[in-house]
mmCIF file of C-alpha atoms and ligand atoms in Angstrom:
data_model
loop_
_atom_site.group_PDB
_atom_site.id
_atom_site.type_symbol
_atom_site.label_atom_id
_atom_site.label_comp_id
_atom_site.label_asym_id
_atom_site.label_seq_id
_atom_site.Cartn_x
_atom_site.Cartn_y
_atom_site.Cartn_z
ATOM 1 C CA MET A 1 0.000 0.000 0.000
ATOM 2 C CA ARG A 2 1.326 3.411 -0.916
ATOM 3 C CA ILE A 3 0.626 6.342 1.342
ATOM 4 C CA GLN A 4 -1.407 9.049 -0.361
ATOM 5 C CA ARG A 5 0.196 12.283 0.746
ATOM 6 C CA LYS A 6 -1.842 15.402 1.151
ATOM 7 C CA LYS A 7 -0.731 17.937 -1.446
ATOM 8 C CA THR A 8 0.645 21.124 0.053
ATOM 9 C CA ARG A 9 2.248 24.240 -1.379
ATOM 10 C CA GLU A 10 5.924 24.045 -2.175
ATOM 11 C CA ILE A 11 8.516 26.173 -0.419
ATOM 12 C CA ARG A 12 12.297 26.137 -0.725
ATOM 13 C CA LEU A 13 14.925 26.384 1.966
ATOM 14 C CA GLY A 14 18.176 26.973 0.171
ATOM 15 C CA ASN A 15 18.450 24.079 -2.281
ATOM 16 C CA ILE A 16 15.875 21.884 -0.504
ATOM 17 C CA ALA A 17 12.224 21.869 -1.567
ATOM 18 C CA ILE A 18 9.524 21.108 0.998
ATOM 19 C CA GLY A 19 5.874 20.354 0.302
ATOM 20 C CA GLY A 20 4.281 19.719 -3.079
ATOM 21 C CA ASP A 21 5.370 16.342 -4.419
ATOM 22 C CA ASN A 22 8.767 16.482 -2.792
ATOM 23 C CA PRO A 23 10.031 13.710 -0.519
ATOM 24 C CA ILE A 24 9.700 14.306 3.212
ATOM 25 C CA VAL A 25 12.663 16.292 4.474
ATOM 26 C CA ILE A 26 14.620 15.427 7.646
ATOM 27 C CA GLN A 27 15.748 18.268 9.842
ATOM 28 C CA SER A 28 17.376 18.753 13.201
ATOM 29 C CA MET A 29 18.614 21.470 15.524
ATOM 30 C CA THR A 30 22.052 22.037 16.987
ATOM 31 C CA ASN A 31 22.450 22.042 20.772
ATOM 32 C CA THR A 32 25.715 23.951 20.758
ATOM 33 C CA GLY A 33 26.014 27.650 21.541
ATOM 34 C CA THR A 34 25.564 29.288 18.133
ATOM 35 C CA ILE A 35 28.341 31.778 18.874
ATOM 36 C CA ASP A 36 30.751 28.872 19.269
ATOM 37 C CA ILE A 37 31.187 28.677 15.531
ATOM 38 C CA GLU A 38 33.703 25.845 15.414
ATOM 39 C CA THR A 39 31.667 23.474 17.609
ATOM 40 C CA THR A 40 28.430 24.380 15.855
ATOM 41 C CA VAL A 41 29.943 23.756 12.416
ATOM 42 C CA ARG A 42 31.335 20.422 13.641
ATOM 43 C CA GLN A 43 27.915 19.330 14.838
ATOM 44 C CA ILE A 44 26.224 20.449 11.617
ATOM 45 C CA THR A 45 28.810 18.478 9.602
ATOM 46 C CA GLU A 46 28.069 15.384 11.712
ATOM 47 C CA LEU A 47 24.336 15.885 11.272
ATOM 48 C CA GLN A 48 24.758 16.185 7.517
ATOM 49 C CA ALA A 49 26.896 13.031 7.378
ATOM 50 C CA ALA A 50 24.112 11.194 9.247
ATOM 51 C CA GLY A 51 21.499 12.305 6.676
ATOM 52 C CA CYS A 52 20.165 15.601 8.011
ATOM 53 C CA GLN A 53 18.945 17.880 5.214
ATOM 54 C CA ILE A 54 18.169 21.131 7.018
ATOM 55 C CA VAL A 55 19.570 22.409 10.284
ATOM 56 C CA ARG A 56 18.221 24.955 12.756
ATOM 57 C CA VAL A 57 20.259 27.010 15.185
ATOM 58 C CA ALA A 58 19.090 29.043 18.171
ATOM 59 C CA VAL A 59 19.455 32.808 17.819
ATOM 60 C CA PRO A 60 19.022 34.240 21.321
ATOM 61 C CA ASN A 61 21.107 37.384 20.733
ATOM 62 C CA ASN A 62 22.816 39.546 18.167
ATOM 63 C CA ASP A 63 26.151 37.736 18.353
ATOM 64 C CA SER A 64 24.361 34.490 17.464
ATOM 65 C CA ALA A 65 22.667 36.166 14.494
ATOM 66 C CA ASN A 66 26.033 37.445 13.289
ATOM 67 C CA ALA A 67 27.643 34.020 13.810
ATOM 68 C CA ILE A 68 25.347 32.676 11.081
ATOM 69 C CA ARG A 69 27.448 34.468 8.458
ATOM 70 C CA LYS A 70 30.587 32.524 9.407
ATOM 71 C CA ILE A 71 28.722 29.249 9.971
ATOM 72 C CA LYS A 72 27.140 29.481 6.523
ATOM 73 C CA GLN A 73 30.563 29.833 4.919
ATOM 74 C CA LYS A 74 31.588 26.476 6.346
ATOM 75 C CA ILE A 75 28.486 24.346 5.795
ATOM 76 C CA SER A 76 26.403 23.294 2.810
ATOM 77 C CA LEU A 77 23.100 22.541 4.583
ATOM 78 C CA PRO A 78 20.303 25.115 4.512
ATOM 79 C CA LEU A 79 20.170 26.863 7.878
ATOM 80 C CA ILE A 80 17.130 28.064 9.822
ATOM 81 C CA ALA A 81 17.391 30.741 12.496
ATOM 82 C CA ASP A 82 15.227 30.069 15.547
ATOM 83 C CA ILE A 83 13.943 33.397 16.847
ATOM 84 C CA HIS A 84 11.766 34.237 19.807
ATOM 85 C CA PHE A 85 10.163 37.641 20.294
ATOM 86 C CA ASP A 86 12.862 39.925 18.824
ATOM 87 C CA TYR A 87 12.181 41.058 15.255
ATOM 88 C CA LYS A 88 15.618 42.707 15.019
ATOM 89 C CA LEU A 89 17.265 39.310 15.477
ATOM 90 C CA ALA A 90 15.122 37.943 12.642
ATOM 91 C CA ILE A 91 16.279 40.687 10.314
ATOM 92 C CA ALA A 92 19.902 40.302 11.431
ATOM 93 C CA ALA A 93 19.721 36.523 10.836
ATOM 94 C CA ILE A 94 18.338 37.026 7.332
ATOM 95 C CA LYS A 95 21.065 39.557 6.566
ATOM 96 C CA ALA A 96 23.677 37.086 7.862
ATOM 97 C CA GLY A 97 22.477 34.504 5.326
ATOM 98 C CA ALA A 98 19.868 32.350 7.117
ATOM 99 C CA ASP A 99 17.801 30.320 4.631
ATOM 100 C CA GLY A 100 14.716 30.187 6.833
ATOM 101 C CA LEU A 101 13.217 31.536 10.029
ATOM 102 C CA ARG A 102 11.287 29.949 12.833
ATOM 103 C CA LEU A 103 9.298 32.810 14.291
ATOM 104 C CA ASN A 104 5.804 33.447 15.535
ATOM 105 C CA PRO A 105 4.752 36.788 14.049
ATOM 106 C CA GLY A 106 2.141 37.374 16.758
ATOM 107 C CA ASN A 107 4.866 37.485 19.409
ATOM 108 C CA ILE A 108 7.211 40.126 17.995
ATOM 109 C CA GLY A 109 5.418 43.289 19.012
ATOM 110 C CA GLY A 110 3.037 44.526 16.378
ATOM 111 C CA LYS A 111 2.252 45.094 12.740
ATOM 112 C CA GLN A 112 5.142 47.400 11.912
ATOM 113 C CA LYS A 113 7.722 44.918 13.159
ATOM 114 C CA VAL A 114 6.051 42.066 11.272
ATOM 115 C CA LEU A 115 6.172 44.159 8.101
ATOM 116 C CA SER A 116 9.898 44.824 8.597
ATOM 117 C CA VAL A 117 10.607 41.094 8.942
ATOM 118 C CA VAL A 118 8.404 40.281 5.958
ATOM 119 C CA GLU A 119 10.184 42.869 3.855
ATOM 120 C CA ALA A 120 13.579 41.324 4.678
ATOM 121 C CA ALA A 121 12.260 37.774 4.146
ATOM 122 C CA LYS A 122 10.640 38.691 0.837
ATOM 123 C CA GLU A 123 13.846 40.068 -0.579
ATOM 124 C CA ARG A 124 15.522 36.639 -0.406
ATOM 125 C CA LYS A 125 12.342 34.532 -0.480
ATOM 126 C CA ILE A 126 13.017 33.100 2.955
ATOM 127 C CA PRO A 127 10.298 30.849 4.349
ATOM 128 C CA ILE A 128 9.010 31.408 7.869
ATOM 129 C CA ARG A 129 7.903 28.547 10.106
ATOM 130 C CA ILE A 130 5.128 29.339 12.482
ATOM 131 C CA GLY A 131 5.858 27.054 15.394
ATOM 132 C CA VAL A 132 3.105 26.827 17.972
ATOM 133 C CA ASN A 133 3.335 24.515 20.948
ATOM 134 C CA SER A 134 1.272 23.921 24.047
ATOM 135 C CA GLY A 135 3.479 26.259 26.094
ATOM 136 C CA SER A 136 3.117 29.203 23.729
ATOM 137 C CA LEU A 137 -0.652 29.626 23.515
ATOM 138 C CA SER A 138 -1.927 33.163 23.996
ATOM 139 C CA LYS A 139 -4.105 34.042 26.997
ATOM 140 C CA SER A 140 -7.167 34.548 24.825
ATOM 141 C CA VAL A 141 -6.748 31.168 23.112
ATOM 142 C CA LEU A 142 -6.152 29.472 26.448
ATOM 143 C CA LYS A 143 -9.293 31.052 27.883
ATOM 144 C CA LYS A 144 -11.427 30.019 24.941
ATOM 145 C CA TYR A 145 -10.022 26.572 24.123
ATOM 146 C CA GLY A 146 -7.587 25.551 26.874
ATOM 147 C CA VAL A 147 -4.616 23.413 25.833
ATOM 148 C CA SER A 148 -6.403 21.475 23.120
ATOM 149 C CA ALA A 149 -6.138 20.682 19.428
ATOM 150 C CA PRO A 150 -8.562 23.492 18.454
ATOM 151 C CA GLY A 151 -6.566 25.851 20.706
ATOM 152 C CA LEU A 152 -3.236 24.953 19.068
ATOM 153 C CA VAL A 153 -4.699 25.263 15.585
ATOM 154 C CA GLU A 154 -6.482 28.526 16.374
ATOM 155 C CA SER A 155 -3.245 29.944 17.712
ATOM 156 C CA ALA A 156 -1.320 28.829 14.593
ATOM 157 C CA LEU A 157 -4.001 30.324 12.343
ATOM 158 C CA GLU A 158 -3.784 33.652 14.187
ATOM 159 C CA HIS A 159 -0.093 33.804 13.297
ATOM 160 C CA VAL A 160 -0.833 32.677 9.731
ATOM 161 C CA ASP A 161 -3.392 35.463 9.423
ATOM 162 C CA ILE A 162 -0.819 38.046 10.512
ATOM 163 C CA LEU A 163 1.642 36.909 7.844
ATOM 164 C CA GLU A 164 -1.042 36.695 5.158
ATOM 165 C CA LYS A 165 -2.241 40.198 5.997
ATOM 166 C CA ALA A 166 1.372 41.374 5.733
ATOM 167 C CA GLY A 167 1.365 39.960 2.205
ATOM 168 C CA TYR A 168 3.526 36.908 2.881
ATOM 169 C CA GLU A 169 2.417 33.331 2.308
ATOM 170 C CA TYR A 170 5.801 31.669 2.099
ATOM 171 C CA MET A 171 5.526 29.614 5.253
ATOM 172 C CA LYS A 172 5.243 26.240 6.921
ATOM 173 C CA ILE A 173 3.562 25.431 10.214
ATOM 174 C CA SER A 174 4.016 23.196 13.235
ATOM 175 C CA VAL A 175 1.761 22.492 16.229
ATOM 176 C CA LYS A 176 3.911 20.300 18.441
ATOM 177 C CA THR A 177 3.120 19.151 21.952
ATOM 178 C CA SER A 178 4.700 16.609 24.273
ATOM 179 C CA SER A 179 1.487 14.547 24.234
ATOM 180 C CA VAL A 180 1.297 12.168 21.303
ATOM 181 C CA PRO A 181 -2.539 11.966 21.071
ATOM 182 C CA LEU A 182 -2.882 15.767 21.322
ATOM 183 C CA THR A 183 -0.174 16.315 18.709
ATOM 184 C CA ILE A 184 -1.862 13.892 16.310
ATOM 185 C CA GLU A 185 -5.247 15.527 16.814
ATOM 186 C CA ALA A 186 -3.840 19.027 16.336
ATOM 187 C CA TYR A 187 -2.015 18.210 13.103
ATOM 188 C CA ARG A 188 -5.053 16.397 11.708
ATOM 189 C CA LEU A 189 -7.160 19.473 12.346
ATOM 190 C CA LEU A 190 -4.523 21.838 11.013
ATOM 191 C CA SER A 191 -4.081 19.774 7.853
ATOM 192 C CA SER A 192 -7.826 19.998 7.199
ATOM 193 C CA ARG A 193 -7.677 23.796 7.482
ATOM 194 C CA VAL A 194 -4.579 24.842 5.472
ATOM 195 C CA ASP A 195 -2.508 23.761 2.508
ATOM 196 C CA TYR A 196 0.778 25.174 3.792
ATOM 197 C CA PRO A 197 3.496 22.566 4.254
ATOM 198 C CA LEU A 198 3.552 21.067 7.748
ATOM 199 C CA HIS A 199 6.611 20.489 9.911
ATOM 200 C CA LEU A 200 5.936 17.477 12.163
ATOM 201 C CA GLY A 201 7.343 16.720 15.552
ATOM 202 C CA VAL A 202 6.545 15.680 19.095
ATOM 203 C CA THR A 203 8.221 18.232 21.305
ATOM 204 C CA GLU A 204 10.081 17.482 24.530
ATOM 205 C CA ALA A 205 9.676 13.851 23.555
ATOM 206 C CA GLY A 206 12.250 12.650 26.070
ATOM 207 C CA THR A 207 15.418 10.596 26.127
ATOM 208 C CA ASP A 208 16.588 8.464 23.247
ATOM 209 C CA PHE A 209 14.496 5.441 24.259
ATOM 210 C CA SER A 210 11.140 6.973 25.241
ATOM 211 C CA GLY A 211 11.555 9.903 22.849
ATOM 212 C CA THR A 212 12.182 7.583 19.934
ATOM 213 C CA ILE A 213 9.002 5.660 20.647
ATOM 214 C CA LYS A 214 6.894 8.779 21.167
ATOM 215 C CA SER A 215 8.246 10.330 17.990
ATOM 216 C CA ALA A 216 7.757 7.168 15.974
ATOM 217 C CA VAL A 217 4.141 6.838 17.135
ATOM 218 C CA GLY A 218 3.269 10.541 16.774
ATOM 219 C CA ILE A 219 5.123 11.399 13.587
ATOM 220 C CA GLY A 220 4.545 7.943 12.121
ATOM 221 C CA THR A 221 0.781 8.038 12.622
ATOM 222 C CA LEU A 222 0.505 11.387 10.867
ATOM 223 C CA LEU A 223 2.801 10.404 8.013
ATOM 224 C CA ALA A 224 0.793 7.212 7.509
ATOM 225 C CA GLU A 225 -2.265 9.426 7.033
ATOM 226 C CA GLY A 226 -0.435 11.462 4.408
ATOM 227 C CA ILE A 227 0.112 14.446 6.699
ATOM 228 C CA GLY A 228 3.494 16.166 6.952
ATOM 229 C CA ASP A 229 6.215 17.473 4.657
ATOM 230 C CA THR A 230 9.240 17.726 6.919
ATOM 231 C CA ILE A 231 10.037 16.087 10.253
ATOM 232 C CA ARG A 232 12.165 16.764 13.264
ATOM 233 C CA VAL A 233 12.632 14.130 15.919
ATOM 234 C CA SER A 234 13.401 15.879 19.246
ATOM 235 C CA LEU A 235 15.462 13.787 21.640
ATOM 236 C CA THR A 236 17.333 14.675 24.785
ATOM 237 C CA CYS A 237 20.618 13.347 23.477
ATOM 238 C CA ASP A 238 23.155 13.909 20.714
ATOM 239 C CA PRO A 239 21.072 15.326 17.806
ATOM 240 C CA VAL A 240 22.862 12.969 15.406
ATOM 241 C CA LYS A 241 20.698 10.201 16.923
ATOM 242 C CA GLU A 242 17.595 12.156 15.898
ATOM 243 C CA ILE A 243 18.545 11.663 12.275
ATOM 244 C CA ALA A 244 18.848 7.886 12.562
ATOM 245 C CA VAL A 245 15.385 7.778 14.165
ATOM 246 C CA ALA A 246 13.886 10.094 11.547
ATOM 247 C CA LYS A 247 15.310 7.966 8.735
ATOM 248 C CA GLN A 248 13.980 4.816 10.327
ATOM 249 C CA ILE A 249 10.484 6.291 10.704
ATOM 250 C CA LEU A 250 10.435 7.263 7.032
ATOM 251 C CA GLN A 251 11.824 3.920 5.903
ATOM 252 C CA SER A 252 9.324 1.969 7.996
ATOM 253 C CA LEU A 253 6.529 3.695 6.090
ATOM 254 C CA HIS A 254 8.323 3.276 2.755
ATOM 255 C CA LEU A 255 8.574 7.046 2.468
ATOM 256 C CA LYS A 256 12.319 6.814 2.081
ATOM 257 C CA LYS A 257 14.392 4.392 0.102
ATOM 258 C CA GLY A 258 17.425 2.706 1.572
ATOM 259 C CA LEU A 259 18.726 -0.317 3.387
ATOM 260 C CA GLU A 260 16.146 -2.065 5.558
ATOM 261 C CA ILE A 261 17.287 -4.721 8.006
ATOM 262 C CA ILE A 262 14.716 -7.111 9.370
ATOM 263 C CA SER A 263 15.408 -9.789 11.949
ATOM 264 C CA CYS A 264 13.345 -12.513 13.563
ATOM 265 C CA PRO A 265 12.349 -12.314 17.224
ATOM 266 C CA THR A 266 14.082 -15.709 17.762
ATOM 267 C CA CYS A 267 12.476 -18.661 19.483
ATOM 268 C CA GLY A 268 13.391 -22.018 20.978
ATOM 269 C CA ARG A 269 14.812 -23.154 17.632
ATOM 270 C CA THR A 270 17.644 -20.604 17.724
ATOM 271 C CA GLU A 271 21.087 -22.122 18.156
ATOM 272 C CA ILE A 272 23.264 -19.041 17.665
ATOM 273 C CA ASP A 273 23.644 -15.663 19.312
ATOM 274 C CA ILE A 274 21.210 -13.944 16.976
ATOM 275 C CA ILE A 275 21.072 -10.706 18.962
ATOM 276 C CA SER A 276 24.785 -10.011 18.440
ATOM 277 C CA LEU A 277 24.545 -11.251 14.855
ATOM 278 C CA ALA A 278 21.686 -8.850 14.041
ATOM 279 C CA GLN A 279 23.457 -5.903 15.697
ATOM 280 C CA GLU A 280 26.740 -6.667 13.954
ATOM 281 C CA THR A 281 25.000 -7.090 10.599
ATOM 282 C CA GLU A 282 23.235 -3.755 11.003
ATOM 283 C CA LYS A 283 26.552 -2.064 11.802
ATOM 284 C CA ARG A 284 28.606 -3.619 9.030
ATOM 285 C CA LEU A 285 25.962 -3.170 6.347
ATOM 286 C CA GLN A 286 25.778 0.592 6.831
ATOM 287 C CA LYS A 287 27.980 1.009 3.764
ATOM 288 C CA PHE A 288 24.960 -0.132 1.749
ATOM 289 C CA SER A 289 22.663 2.390 3.437
ATOM 290 C CA ASP A 290 21.784 4.103 0.160
ATOM 291 C CA MET A 291 20.867 0.842 -1.568
ATOM 292 C CA ASN A 292 17.203 0.069 -1.726
ATOM 293 C CA ILE A 293 17.433 -3.461 -0.333
ATOM 294 C CA LYS A 294 15.908 -5.513 2.442
ATOM 295 C CA VAL A 295 18.240 -7.800 4.392
ATOM 296 C CA ALA A 296 17.002 -10.443 6.829
ATOM 297 C CA VAL A 297 18.805 -11.863 9.838
ATOM 298 C CA MET A 298 17.050 -15.067 10.891
ATOM 299 C CA GLY A 299 17.551 -17.329 13.873
ATOM 300 C CA CYS A 300 17.330 -20.810 12.336
ATOM 301 C CA ILE A 301 18.144 -22.493 9.067
ATOM 302 C CA VAL A 302 14.963 -24.555 8.949
ATOM 303 C CA ASN A 303 12.399 -21.768 8.852
ATOM 304 C CA GLY A 304 14.535 -18.643 8.406
ATOM 305 C CA PRO A 305 14.893 -18.517 4.606
ATOM 306 C CA GLY A 306 11.178 -19.242 4.071
ATOM 307 C CA GLU A 307 9.952 -16.791 6.706
ATOM 308 C CA ALA A 308 12.059 -14.039 5.148
ATOM 309 C CA ARG A 309 11.179 -14.802 1.542
ATOM 310 C CA GLU A 310 10.393 -11.144 0.849
ATOM 311 C CA ALA A 311 13.962 -10.097 1.735
ATOM 312 C CA ASP A 312 16.447 -9.433 -1.059
ATOM 313 C CA TYR A 313 19.220 -11.046 0.966
ATOM 314 C CA GLY A 314 19.406 -12.899 4.219
ATOM 315 C CA ILE A 315 21.401 -14.948 6.620
ATOM 316 C CA ALA A 316 20.050 -17.722 8.810
ATOM 317 C CA GLY A 317 22.088 -18.986 11.717
ATOM 318 C CA GLY A 318 22.364 -22.643 12.741
ATOM 319 C CA LYS A 319 24.722 -24.566 15.009
ATOM 320 C CA ARG A 320 28.169 -23.038 14.314
ATOM 321 C CA GLU A 321 27.144 -22.530 10.689
ATOM 322 C CA GLY A 322 24.609 -20.605 8.689
ATOM 323 C CA LEU A 323 23.011 -20.003 5.325
ATOM 324 C CA ILE A 324 23.141 -17.116 2.915
ATOM 325 C CA PHE A 325 19.893 -16.803 0.975
ATOM 326 C CA GLN A 326 18.219 -14.591 -1.575
ATOM 327 C CA HIS A 327 14.429 -14.322 -1.768
ATOM 328 C CA GLY A 328 14.138 -17.531 0.226
ATOM 329 C CA LYS A 329 16.515 -19.436 -2.073
ATOM 330 C CA ILE A 330 19.636 -20.802 -0.400
ATOM 331 C CA LEU A 331 22.861 -19.599 -2.030
ATOM 332 C CA LYS A 332 25.445 -21.201 0.240
ATOM 333 C CA LYS A 333 26.262 -22.670 3.619
ATOM 334 C CA VAL A 334 29.122 -21.027 5.542
ATOM 335 C CA SER A 335 30.646 -21.235 8.998
ATOM 336 C CA GLU A 336 29.086 -18.952 11.616
ATOM 337 C CA ASN A 337 32.057 -16.582 11.846
ATOM 338 C CA LYS A 338 32.018 -15.947 8.085
ATOM 339 C CA LEU A 339 28.289 -15.293 7.732
ATOM 340 C CA ILE A 340 28.368 -11.487 7.621
ATOM 341 C CA ALA A 341 31.510 -11.262 5.490
ATOM 342 C CA GLU A 342 30.007 -13.665 2.941
ATOM 343 C CA LEU A 343 26.732 -11.786 2.925
ATOM 344 C CA ILE A 344 28.609 -8.552 2.235
ATOM 345 C CA LYS A 345 30.453 -10.223 -0.657
ATOM 346 C CA VAL A 346 27.184 -11.382 -2.238
ATOM 347 C CA ILE A 347 25.644 -7.891 -1.977
ATOM 348 C CA GLU A 348 28.795 -6.269 -3.371
ATOM 349 C CA ILE A 349 28.951 -8.594 -6.372
ATOM 350 C CA ASP A 350 25.257 -7.999 -7.084
ATOM 351 C CA SER A 351 25.581 -4.229 -6.753
ATOM 352 C CA GLN A 352 28.463 -4.185 -9.243
ATOM 353 C CA SER A 353 26.422 -6.065 -11.821
ATOM 354 C CA ARG A 354 23.409 -3.751 -11.446
HETATM 355 FE FE1 LIG B 401 12.193 -19.095 15.336
HETATM 356 FE FE2 LIG B 401 13.565 -19.684 13.135
HETATM 357 FE FE3 LIG B 401 11.352 -18.192 12.938
HETATM 358 FE FE4 LIG B 401 13.539 -17.153 14.025
HETATM 359 S S1 LIG B 401 13.311 -17.862 11.917
HETATM 360 S S2 LIG B 401 11.447 -17.047 14.859
HETATM 361 S S3 LIG B 401 14.397 -18.926 15.069
HETATM 362 S S4 LIG B 401 11.450 -20.325 13.593
#
């Protein structure tokens, strides 16, 4: 089954297109001090190597806005400046070369200031993300709706209205919360109300274990319904891990091509250490991460090849030996310690003849 994505308007951040028919874009945010240019650039380079396509940096002061100029000289990813409240920082960030802004126009102090930001953004066609979350709802919205999906959406639409009235429709929107059901409900409602591209995320999701699960359930549910154009997984850990999780969410829903490793849960028939074998296989096969293949790691030679018939390649472990198979068909029997190396050889030979 292919997911039918909801068609949204297309925007561009630097050389990356979001919305329309474009693939879902993975983004992340640095957790370094933006004024520490060297460390920030190092983290952005690591994020890019992991598969991040757009990066956001915090801009809490003028020095951070100015640092963007130097950071941009040393990176090739589009960069978004994250601004709260101060319209001057938004303008300074644009002038320093930011490719996008995250800013809520209702919180920067009035129409004139919004118009100044819009004027600067228009000049370089810089998209603005309206990013509402449960902690940023206005008093009037809170009074009328409380912290609820209609409240989050109403708040986002208030900001949208301000930008539209200022003559700027080059935007994307997010309505993140730390509650998965509330986040899902809010995005569903928002998606039914606008055709701007949506940036998905569960905010303050937690540590790498619980945050990964919350993000996978929240972001994954929405993506499966065709909602969302770009995603950010927020974890309390090294942001590079966010990228691996984001890629896995997209791959699980077949929204991103690439290497997929499946492995059996094991049972009483297993005679080898399948847990280590699966982990080692996943690690050593990363060099094929751009290949669109499914590789199975199975715990027994009797049922393994048949159970993983849909896999392009597979290994099945037995007592001190194992099988290499392709679409359920056995290719060869090898000793346990050579299983992964032999599997790699088979994939390499195949990839050269493609
Ligand atoms: Fe059990 Fe073999 Fe199936 Fe794995 S492949 S679950 S070991 S029967």
